[in-house]
């Protein structure tokens, strides 16, 4: 399988090259040259082991880069801590419910719980697959990597859990000092692994992100450090996230469509649902639920994609103004005209916005709808959900609140809400809304007793470069 750039100006590359590179050299993102079928009968998706569905999705997108056996080993490592039994090839261990349980909350409403991974957010589902995938890819090439990420939220903890102790990867996580919650920070600082480096930067998230962009832009440094990213544009994350849409859609509905309500920031998760649909999953409409940072809701409802000022909200993982993965769906809605995508993004860079061409907008609206909820609505929704059923995290609450606003866009089939974080990851907000502080699940109940290890650096690219140079095993 070959991967092409959404801006049409870079050579096609293989699956592993697309995964390890992150962005294409022309500034675009990678998309598969064609949409492969999942290669598993609908009936089997609904009854199969989660890891088996993941192995098929991985093999479909990897093409010749991975054998079916390797894909199965990786998915087994990620989701059941065990490969298929060599005697009969059968998958044993945890069943799908244990990876992404689907729970009925009302007559036709379901909650897809994506927060049962080690750092309690949906980022774990994809990152758990990226860990073993990187190890295998680097082993094949005899190479090492320095993975760098700037995070204000859940990506850091998920990356630490997935990459700690990996033979060929050193991880550098930059977080803005004092801007992440205690729970989020501790998932980054308590791994106790020599290859994990948590760095607290004396600056805000934009400063962290600017430093990381600068590291990648310094081509000499990037090459010597073998720099790579695991942010939400990483193709392997999209593939991994498409799997729970497959499993949930097939479990609920073999014929019509299942509508999904997706708390959205960088548009990675929502786009993964669209990818599952291209592979044959019975997905109806995907509703983008945004907080006050509502660029996507405005784009879909008005046709104008325009950057606004970023606001801090109670759902911080969605405080994003430019949704990176939106470029991928724009590419599709423009009939894969990379030059047209390039022109629109040049306009965005120059003037902060662009108009989506009418034909493209119509196509987007066939698959997506959008609505936003502010902090007051988020708190209200958390309060009634706790009374009615169970505590939910603020991101999930934005989804609940968006549903009634987007009711006209639903297709009438079952509705699945994506629950993107465990409520215990945002204890202050849950307590404020419901009066009760949610306890951490047993597997990480000792989070506050674990020793923390992190270093502090000024918001200075040179200082961060020096830090990485001294510690990365990939440096040459
Ligand atoms: C990252 C994140 C989101 C947003 O996901 P995108 O793929 O960026 O749209 C929503 N909720 C939580 C809890 C997250 O960590």
mmCIF file of N, CA and C in Angstrom, residues 184-304:
data_model
loop_
_atom_site.group_PDB
_atom_site.id
_atom_site.type_symbol
_atom_site.label_atom_id
_atom_site.label_comp_id
_atom_site.label_asym_id
_atom_site.label_seq_id
_atom_site.Cartn_x
_atom_site.Cartn_y
_atom_site.Cartn_z
ATOM 1 N N UNK A 184 -2.863 14.185 35.128
ATOM 2 C CA UNK A 184 -2.207 14.116 33.818
ATOM 3 C C UNK A 184 -0.692 14.145 33.979
ATOM 4 N N UNK A 185 -0.172 15.055 34.816
ATOM 5 C CA UNK A 185 1.269 15.166 34.991
ATOM 6 C C UNK A 185 1.848 13.861 35.534
ATOM 7 N N UNK A 186 1.199 13.286 36.529
ATOM 8 C CA UNK A 186 1.747 12.081 37.143
ATOM 9 C C UNK A 186 1.822 10.906 36.164
ATOM 10 N N UNK A 187 0.898 10.865 35.193
ATOM 11 C CA UNK A 187 1.016 9.794 34.200
ATOM 12 C C UNK A 187 2.279 9.976 33.349
ATOM 13 N N UNK A 188 2.811 11.196 33.319
ATOM 14 C CA UNK A 188 4.022 11.433 32.521
ATOM 15 C C UNK A 188 5.298 11.317 33.340
ATOM 16 N N UNK A 189 5.204 11.511 34.650
ATOM 17 C CA UNK A 189 6.435 11.642 35.452
ATOM 18 C C UNK A 189 6.720 10.437 36.338
ATOM 19 N N UNK A 190 5.861 9.440 36.351
ATOM 20 C CA UNK A 190 6.048 8.340 37.301
ATOM 21 C C UNK A 190 6.342 7.001 36.629
ATOM 22 N N UNK A 191 6.759 7.037 35.352
ATOM 23 C CA UNK A 191 6.967 5.785 34.618
ATOM 24 C C UNK A 191 8.147 4.994 35.181
ATOM 25 N N UNK A 192 9.141 5.690 35.710
ATOM 26 C CA UNK A 192 10.313 5.006 36.254
ATOM 27 C C UNK A 192 11.100 4.250 35.193
ATOM 28 N N UNK A 193 11.119 4.754 33.953
ATOM 29 C CA UNK A 193 11.865 4.091 32.882
ATOM 30 C C UNK A 193 12.962 5.027 32.387
ATOM 31 N N UNK A 194 14.151 4.440 32.132
ATOM 32 C CA UNK A 194 15.304 5.262 31.758
ATOM 33 C C UNK A 194 15.122 5.940 30.398
ATOM 34 N N UNK A 195 14.274 5.384 29.529
ATOM 35 C CA UNK A 195 14.136 5.977 28.190
ATOM 36 C C UNK A 195 13.023 7.024 28.110
ATOM 37 N N UNK A 196 12.404 7.334 29.246
ATOM 38 C CA UNK A 196 11.341 8.348 29.260
ATOM 39 C C UNK A 196 11.845 9.617 29.929
ATOM 40 N N UNK A 197 11.731 10.740 29.235
ATOM 41 C CA UNK A 197 12.189 12.022 29.770
ATOM 42 C C UNK A 197 11.046 13.021 29.777
ATOM 43 N N UNK A 198 10.518 13.298 30.962
ATOM 44 C CA UNK A 198 9.458 14.300 31.092
ATOM 45 C C UNK A 198 10.120 15.647 31.344
ATOM 46 N N UNK A 199 9.760 16.623 30.536
ATOM 47 C CA UNK A 199 10.366 17.955 30.639
ATOM 48 C C UNK A 199 9.279 18.982 30.891
ATOM 49 N N UNK A 200 9.450 19.700 31.996
ATOM 50 C CA UNK A 200 8.528 20.774 32.311
ATOM 51 C C UNK A 200 9.133 22.053 31.750
ATOM 52 N N UNK A 201 8.414 22.715 30.854
ATOM 53 C CA UNK A 201 8.941 23.912 30.202
ATOM 54 C C UNK A 201 8.355 25.153 30.877
ATOM 55 N N UNK A 202 9.237 26.130 31.118
ATOM 56 C CA UNK A 202 8.785 27.392 31.736
ATOM 57 C C UNK A 202 8.078 28.214 30.665
ATOM 58 N N UNK A 203 6.870 27.846 30.330
ATOM 59 C CA UNK A 203 6.131 28.565 29.291
ATOM 60 C C UNK A 203 4.785 27.911 29.107
ATOM 61 N N UNK A 204 4.000 28.411 28.140
ATOM 62 C CA UNK A 204 2.681 27.812 27.926
ATOM 63 C C UNK A 204 2.749 26.729 26.849
ATOM 64 N N UNK A 205 1.592 26.163 26.512
ATOM 65 C CA UNK A 205 1.575 25.067 25.546
ATOM 66 C C UNK A 205 2.076 25.519 24.172
ATOM 67 N N UNK A 206 1.705 26.730 23.770
ATOM 68 C CA UNK A 206 2.165 27.225 22.469
ATOM 69 C C UNK A 206 3.689 27.289 22.420
ATOM 70 N N UNK A 207 4.305 27.657 23.551
ATOM 71 C CA UNK A 207 5.774 27.708 23.603
ATOM 72 C C UNK A 207 6.350 26.308 23.411
ATOM 73 N N UNK A 208 5.747 25.307 24.080
ATOM 74 C CA UNK A 208 6.209 23.914 23.932
ATOM 75 C C UNK A 208 6.089 23.463 22.480
ATOM 76 N N UNK A 209 4.944 23.783 21.883
ATOM 77 C CA UNK A 209 4.704 23.343 20.518
ATOM 78 C C UNK A 209 5.653 24.039 19.538
ATOM 79 N N UNK A 210 5.927 25.311 19.799
ATOM 80 C CA UNK A 210 6.858 26.053 18.934
ATOM 81 C C UNK A 210 8.257 25.434 19.016
ATOM 82 N N UNK A 211 8.659 25.014 20.216
ATOM 83 C CA UNK A 211 9.974 24.383 20.370
ATOM 84 C C UNK A 211 10.029 23.083 19.570
ATOM 85 N N UNK A 212 8.979 22.269 19.699
ATOM 86 C CA UNK A 212 8.973 20.982 18.987
ATOM 87 C C UNK A 212 8.979 21.208 17.470
ATOM 88 N N UNK A 213 8.176 22.155 16.996
ATOM 89 C CA UNK A 213 8.189 22.470 15.557
ATOM 90 C C UNK A 213 9.580 22.893 15.119
ATOM 91 N N UNK A 214 10.246 23.693 15.971
ATOM 92 C CA UNK A 214 11.599 24.162 15.657
ATOM 93 C C UNK A 214 12.587 23.006 15.568
ATOM 94 N N UNK A 215 12.430 22.006 16.441
ATOM 95 C CA UNK A 215 13.329 20.842 16.423
ATOM 96 C C UNK A 215 13.201 20.113 15.088
ATOM 97 N N UNK A 216 11.948 19.918 14.636
ATOM 98 C CA UNK A 216 11.728 19.214 13.370
ATOM 99 C C UNK A 216 12.207 20.066 12.193
ATOM 100 N N UNK A 217 12.083 21.396 12.308
ATOM 101 C CA UNK A 217 12.470 22.278 11.203
ATOM 102 C C UNK A 217 13.987 22.349 11.053
ATOM 103 N N UNK A 218 14.737 22.075 12.115
ATOM 104 C CA UNK A 218 16.207 22.077 12.053
ATOM 105 C C UNK A 218 16.635 20.719 11.480
ATOM 106 N N UNK A 219 16.806 20.664 10.149
ATOM 107 C CA UNK A 219 16.938 19.357 9.498
ATOM 108 C C UNK A 219 18.196 18.622 9.947
ATOM 109 N N UNK A 220 19.265 19.348 10.254
ATOM 110 C CA UNK A 220 20.483 18.693 10.713
ATOM 111 C C UNK A 220 20.243 18.020 12.071
ATOM 112 N N UNK A 221 19.620 18.770 12.983
ATOM 113 C CA UNK A 221 19.332 18.207 14.308
ATOM 114 C C UNK A 221 18.362 17.034 14.198
ATOM 115 N N UNK A 222 17.307 17.229 13.388
ATOM 116 C CA UNK A 222 16.277 16.185 13.252
ATOM 117 C C UNK A 222 16.887 14.891 12.724
ATOM 118 N N UNK A 223 17.815 15.007 11.776
ATOM 119 C CA UNK A 223 18.437 13.813 11.201
ATOM 120 C C UNK A 223 19.359 13.137 12.217
ATOM 121 N N UNK A 224 20.170 13.931 12.923
ATOM 122 C CA UNK A 224 21.127 13.332 13.866
ATOM 123 C C UNK A 224 20.416 12.698 15.058
ATOM 124 N N UNK A 225 19.295 13.284 15.469
ATOM 125 C CA UNK A 225 18.547 12.722 16.612
ATOM 126 C C UNK A 225 17.555 11.655 16.167
ATOM 127 N N UNK A 226 17.409 11.454 14.833
ATOM 128 C CA UNK A 226 16.392 10.522 14.312
ATOM 129 C C UNK A 226 15.037 10.855 14.937
ATOM 130 N N UNK A 227 14.632 12.094 14.734
ATOM 131 C CA UNK A 227 13.433 12.626 15.385
ATOM 132 C C UNK A 227 12.153 12.064 14.771
ATOM 133 N N UNK A 228 11.191 11.749 15.629
ATOM 134 C CA UNK A 228 9.893 11.303 15.137
ATOM 135 C C UNK A 228 8.814 11.775 16.106
ATOM 136 N N UNK A 229 7.580 11.834 15.622
ATOM 137 C CA UNK A 229 6.482 12.290 16.478
ATOM 138 C C UNK A 229 5.425 11.213 16.634
ATOM 139 N N UNK A 230 4.572 11.374 17.608
ATOM 140 C CA UNK A 230 3.437 10.452 17.767
ATOM 141 C C UNK A 230 2.146 11.252 17.950
ATOM 142 N N UNK A 231 2.116 12.464 17.355
ATOM 143 C CA UNK A 231 0.915 13.276 17.560
ATOM 144 C C UNK A 231 -0.230 12.765 16.684
ATOM 145 N N UNK A 232 -1.360 13.479 16.732
ATOM 146 C CA UNK A 232 -2.582 12.870 16.192
ATOM 147 C C UNK A 232 -2.603 12.794 14.674
ATOM 148 N N UNK A 233 -1.594 13.327 13.975
ATOM 149 C CA UNK A 233 -1.567 13.146 12.518
ATOM 150 C C UNK A 233 -0.897 11.822 12.151
ATOM 151 N N UNK A 234 -0.318 11.134 13.128
ATOM 152 C CA UNK A 234 0.373 9.869 12.863
ATOM 153 C C UNK A 234 -0.603 8.845 12.266
ATOM 154 N N UNK A 235 -0.252 8.316 11.115
ATOM 155 C CA UNK A 235 -1.194 7.448 10.395
ATOM 156 C C UNK A 235 -1.566 6.195 11.197
ATOM 157 N N UNK A 236 -0.611 5.656 11.960
ATOM 158 C CA UNK A 236 -0.898 4.439 12.727
ATOM 159 C C UNK A 236 -1.981 4.705 13.779
ATOM 160 N N UNK A 237 -2.018 5.919 14.308
ATOM 161 C CA UNK A 237 -3.063 6.231 15.287
ATOM 162 C C UNK A 237 -4.436 6.190 14.623
ATOM 163 N N UNK A 238 -4.516 6.722 13.424
ATOM 164 C CA UNK A 238 -5.803 6.719 12.708
ATOM 165 C C UNK A 238 -6.262 5.271 12.464
ATOM 166 N N UNK A 239 -5.337 4.443 11.995
ATOM 167 C CA UNK A 239 -5.688 3.038 11.720
ATOM 168 C C UNK A 239 -6.199 2.368 12.995
ATOM 169 N N UNK A 240 -5.469 2.549 14.094
ATOM 170 C CA UNK A 240 -5.847 1.901 15.357
ATOM 171 C C UNK A 240 -7.214 2.390 15.827
ATOM 172 N N UNK A 241 -7.491 3.678 15.658
ATOM 173 C CA UNK A 241 -8.768 4.226 16.128
ATOM 174 C C UNK A 241 -9.939 3.789 15.254
ATOM 175 N N UNK A 242 -9.676 3.435 14.002
ATOM 176 C CA UNK A 242 -10.781 2.995 13.140
ATOM 177 C C UNK A 242 -11.370 1.672 13.641
ATOM 178 N N UNK A 243 -10.583 0.938 14.438
ATOM 179 C CA UNK A 243 -10.988 -0.414 14.840
ATOM 180 C C UNK A 243 -12.209 -0.384 15.767
ATOM 181 N N UNK A 244 -12.236 0.541 16.738
ATOM 182 C CA UNK A 244 -13.393 0.514 17.656
ATOM 183 C C UNK A 244 -14.676 0.975 16.974
ATOM 184 N N UNK A 245 -14.550 1.765 15.909
ATOM 185 C CA UNK A 245 -15.749 2.094 15.125
ATOM 186 C C UNK A 245 -16.265 0.839 14.421
ATOM 187 N N UNK A 246 -15.331 0.075 13.855
ATOM 188 C CA UNK A 246 -15.719 -1.171 13.185
ATOM 189 C C UNK A 246 -16.471 -2.085 14.166
ATOM 190 N N UNK A 247 -15.837 -2.306 15.313
ATOM 191 C CA UNK A 247 -16.380 -3.259 16.279
ATOM 192 C C UNK A 247 -17.747 -2.786 16.781
ATOM 193 N N UNK A 248 -17.862 -1.500 17.139
ATOM 194 C CA UNK A 248 -19.116 -0.994 17.700
ATOM 195 C C UNK A 248 -20.219 -0.970 16.638
ATOM 196 N N UNK A 249 -19.892 -0.502 15.428
ATOM 197 C CA UNK A 249 -20.921 -0.387 14.388
ATOM 198 C C UNK A 249 -21.452 -1.770 14.016
ATOM 199 N N UNK A 250 -20.560 -2.732 13.861
ATOM 200 C CA UNK A 250 -21.014 -4.076 13.503
ATOM 201 C C UNK A 250 -21.760 -4.757 14.644
ATOM 202 N N UNK A 251 -21.354 -4.441 15.880
ATOM 203 C CA UNK A 251 -22.027 -5.074 17.013
ATOM 204 C C UNK A 251 -23.478 -4.604 17.115
ATOM 205 N N UNK A 252 -23.736 -3.343 16.781
ATOM 206 C CA UNK A 252 -25.081 -2.803 16.976
ATOM 207 C C UNK A 252 -25.975 -2.935 15.769
ATOM 208 N N UNK A 253 -25.384 -3.027 14.605
ATOM 209 C CA UNK A 253 -26.201 -2.855 13.422
ATOM 210 C C UNK A 253 -25.501 -3.424 12.210
ATOM 211 N N UNK A 254 -26.042 -4.475 11.654
ATOM 212 C CA UNK A 254 -25.401 -5.079 10.486
ATOM 213 C C UNK A 254 -25.871 -4.443 9.189
ATOM 214 N N UNK A 255 -27.024 -3.765 9.185
ATOM 215 C CA UNK A 255 -27.585 -3.302 7.910
ATOM 216 C C UNK A 255 -27.576 -1.780 7.759
ATOM 217 N N UNK A 256 -28.361 -1.089 8.560
ATOM 218 C CA UNK A 256 -28.429 0.369 8.438
ATOM 219 C C UNK A 256 -27.166 0.993 8.985
ATOM 220 N N UNK A 257 -27.266 2.226 9.426
ATOM 221 C CA UNK A 257 -26.071 2.884 9.930
ATOM 222 C C UNK A 257 -26.145 3.190 11.408
ATOM 223 N N UNK A 258 -24.991 3.268 12.038
ATOM 224 C CA UNK A 258 -24.897 3.676 13.433
ATOM 225 C C UNK A 258 -24.318 5.085 13.456
ATOM 226 N N UNK A 259 -24.967 6.011 14.178
ATOM 227 C CA UNK A 259 -24.441 7.375 14.288
ATOM 228 C C UNK A 259 -23.480 7.461 15.467
ATOM 229 N N UNK A 260 -22.411 8.223 15.291
ATOM 230 C CA UNK A 260 -21.410 8.379 16.353
ATOM 231 C C UNK A 260 -21.295 9.843 16.752
ATOM 232 N N UNK A 261 -21.264 10.091 18.061
ATOM 233 C CA UNK A 261 -21.061 11.453 18.572
ATOM 234 C C UNK A 261 -19.639 11.506 19.119
ATOM 235 N N UNK A 262 -18.806 12.378 18.553
ATOM 236 C CA UNK A 262 -17.372 12.325 18.838
ATOM 237 C C UNK A 262 -16.852 13.657 19.396
ATOM 238 N N UNK A 263 -16.436 13.681 20.670
ATOM 239 C CA UNK A 263 -15.788 14.877 21.213
ATOM 240 C C UNK A 263 -14.510 15.148 20.415
ATOM 241 N N UNK A 264 -14.402 16.335 19.830
ATOM 242 C CA UNK A 264 -13.390 16.545 18.796
ATOM 243 C C UNK A 264 -12.470 17.721 19.090
ATOM 244 N N UNK A 265 -11.168 17.511 18.837
ATOM 245 C CA UNK A 265 -10.178 18.578 18.952
ATOM 246 C C UNK A 265 -9.392 18.675 17.667
ATOM 247 N N UNK A 266 -8.493 17.725 17.468
ATOM 248 C CA UNK A 266 -7.645 17.711 16.279
ATOM 249 C C UNK A 266 -8.262 16.923 15.125
ATOM 250 N N UNK A 267 -9.472 16.443 15.286
ATOM 251 C CA UNK A 267 -10.223 15.742 14.250
ATOM 252 C C UNK A 267 -9.637 14.364 13.924
ATOM 253 N N UNK A 268 -8.728 13.843 14.779
ATOM 254 C CA UNK A 268 -8.143 12.538 14.502
ATOM 255 C C UNK A 268 -9.145 11.425 14.741
ATOM 256 N N UNK A 269 -9.829 11.499 15.874
ATOM 257 C CA UNK A 269 -10.768 10.452 16.257
ATOM 258 C C UNK A 269 -11.953 10.420 15.291
ATOM 259 N N UNK A 270 -12.522 11.581 14.995
ATOM 260 C CA UNK A 270 -13.684 11.645 14.099
ATOM 261 C C UNK A 270 -13.315 11.149 12.701
ATOM 262 N N UNK A 271 -12.140 11.543 12.222
ATOM 263 C CA UNK A 271 -11.689 11.096 10.901
ATOM 264 C C UNK A 271 -11.525 9.573 10.874
ATOM 265 N N UNK A 272 -11.090 8.998 11.997
ATOM 266 C CA UNK A 272 -10.934 7.535 12.070
ATOM 267 C C UNK A 272 -12.271 6.826 11.849
ATOM 268 N N UNK A 273 -13.365 7.445 12.294
ATOM 269 C CA UNK A 273 -14.696 6.882 12.062
ATOM 270 C C UNK A 273 -15.035 6.890 10.584
ATOM 271 N N UNK A 274 -14.659 7.958 9.920
ATOM 272 C CA UNK A 274 -14.897 8.059 8.475
ATOM 273 C C UNK A 274 -14.071 6.990 7.737
ATOM 274 N N UNK A 275 -12.848 6.764 8.215
ATOM 275 C CA UNK A 275 -11.981 5.740 7.626
ATOM 276 C C UNK A 275 -12.645 4.363 7.760
ATOM 277 N N UNK A 276 -13.200 4.081 8.939
ATOM 278 C CA UNK A 276 -13.881 2.793 9.148
ATOM 279 C C UNK A 276 -15.031 2.641 8.145
ATOM 280 N N UNK A 277 -15.735 3.745 7.886
ATOM 281 C CA UNK A 277 -16.844 3.729 6.933
ATOM 282 C C UNK A 277 -16.342 3.393 5.524
ATOM 283 N N UNK A 278 -15.201 3.943 5.133
ATOM 284 C CA UNK A 278 -14.645 3.645 3.799
ATOM 285 C C UNK A 278 -14.300 2.165 3.674
ATOM 286 N N UNK A 279 -14.011 1.534 4.830
ATOM 287 C CA UNK A 279 -13.630 0.120 4.809
ATOM 288 C C UNK A 279 -14.842 -0.793 4.953
ATOM 289 N N UNK A 280 -16.030 -0.203 4.938
ATOM 290 C CA UNK A 280 -17.227 -1.026 4.950
ATOM 291 C C UNK A 280 -18.010 -1.057 6.245
ATOM 292 N N UNK A 281 -17.586 -0.344 7.283
ATOM 293 C CA UNK A 281 -18.337 -0.351 8.544
ATOM 294 C C UNK A 281 -19.657 0.405 8.370
ATOM 295 N N UNK A 282 -20.757 -0.095 8.948
ATOM 296 C CA UNK A 282 -22.051 0.595 8.817
ATOM 297 C C UNK A 282 -22.119 1.839 9.707
ATOM 298 N N UNK A 283 -21.417 2.876 9.283
ATOM 299 C CA UNK A 283 -21.390 4.137 10.030
ATOM 300 C C UNK A 283 -22.362 5.094 9.353
ATOM 301 N N UNK A 284 -23.267 5.686 10.137
ATOM 302 C CA UNK A 284 -24.211 6.664 9.589
ATOM 303 C C UNK A 284 -23.562 8.033 9.576
ATOM 304 N N UNK A 285 -24.043 8.937 10.451
ATOM 305 C CA UNK A 285 -23.398 10.252 10.535
ATOM 306 C C UNK A 285 -22.448 10.304 11.707
ATOM 307 N N UNK A 286 -21.404 11.102 11.537
ATOM 308 C CA UNK A 286 -20.450 11.352 12.615
ATOM 309 C C UNK A 286 -20.673 12.785 13.068
ATOM 310 N N UNK A 287 -21.063 12.953 14.333
ATOM 311 C CA UNK A 287 -21.345 14.299 14.850
ATOM 312 C C UNK A 287 -20.117 14.803 15.598
ATOM 313 N N UNK A 288 -19.557 15.921 15.121
ATOM 314 C CA UNK A 288 -18.399 16.523 15.770
ATOM 315 C C UNK A 288 -18.900 17.381 16.917
ATOM 316 N N UNK A 289 -18.496 17.027 18.132
ATOM 317 C CA UNK A 289 -18.879 17.817 19.300
ATOM 318 C C UNK A 289 -17.670 18.645 19.715
ATOM 319 N N UNK A 290 -17.805 19.960 19.699
ATOM 320 C CA UNK A 290 -16.673 20.816 20.074
ATOM 321 C C UNK A 290 -17.049 21.690 21.265
ATOM 322 N N UNK A 291 -16.018 22.151 21.993
ATOM 323 C CA UNK A 291 -16.259 23.105 23.074
ATOM 324 C C UNK A 291 -16.226 24.524 22.489
ATOM 325 N N UNK A 292 -15.922 25.536 23.309
ATOM 326 C CA UNK A 292 -15.958 26.916 22.810
ATOM 327 C C UNK A 292 -14.960 27.129 21.670
ATOM 328 N N UNK A 293 -13.965 26.256 21.569
ATOM 329 C CA UNK A 293 -13.036 26.301 20.427
ATOM 330 C C UNK A 293 -13.714 25.552 19.273
ATOM 331 N N UNK A 294 -14.596 26.286 18.581
ATOM 332 C CA UNK A 294 -15.583 25.624 17.725
ATOM 333 C C UNK A 294 -15.296 25.779 16.239
ATOM 334 N N UNK A 295 -14.020 25.856 15.863
ATOM 335 C CA UNK A 295 -13.683 26.080 14.450
ATOM 336 C C UNK A 295 -14.346 25.040 13.540
ATOM 337 N N UNK A 296 -14.393 23.775 13.982
ATOM 338 C CA UNK A 296 -14.954 22.727 13.125
ATOM 339 C C UNK A 296 -16.471 22.859 13.010
ATOM 340 N N UNK A 297 -17.130 23.186 14.117
ATOM 341 C CA UNK A 297 -18.580 23.353 14.075
ATOM 342 C C UNK A 297 -18.940 24.528 13.173
ATOM 343 N N UNK A 298 -18.171 25.616 13.269
ATOM 344 C CA UNK A 298 -18.438 26.769 12.394
ATOM 345 C C UNK A 298 -18.184 26.401 10.934
ATOM 346 N N UNK A 299 -17.088 25.683 10.693
ATOM 347 C CA UNK A 299 -16.738 25.327 9.314
ATOM 348 C C UNK A 299 -17.859 24.522 8.671
ATOM 349 N N UNK A 300 -18.363 23.546 9.398
ATOM 350 C CA UNK A 300 -19.380 22.672 8.827
ATOM 351 C C UNK A 300 -20.718 23.400 8.675
ATOM 352 N N UNK A 301 -21.014 24.272 9.621
ATOM 353 C CA UNK A 301 -22.322 24.923 9.595
ATOM 354 C C UNK A 301 -22.362 26.162 8.703
ATOM 355 N N UNK A 302 -21.201 26.834 8.525
ATOM 356 C CA UNK A 302 -21.207 28.070 7.713
ATOM 357 C C UNK A 302 -20.397 27.943 6.430
ATOM 358 N N UNK A 303 -19.524 26.933 6.340
ATOM 359 C CA UNK A 303 -18.688 26.797 5.150
ATOM 360 C C UNK A 303 -17.391 27.576 5.228
ATOM 361 N N UNK A 304 -17.191 28.323 6.313
ATOM 362 C CA UNK A 304 -15.952 29.096 6.446
ATOM 363 C C UNK A 304 -15.070 28.466 7.520
#
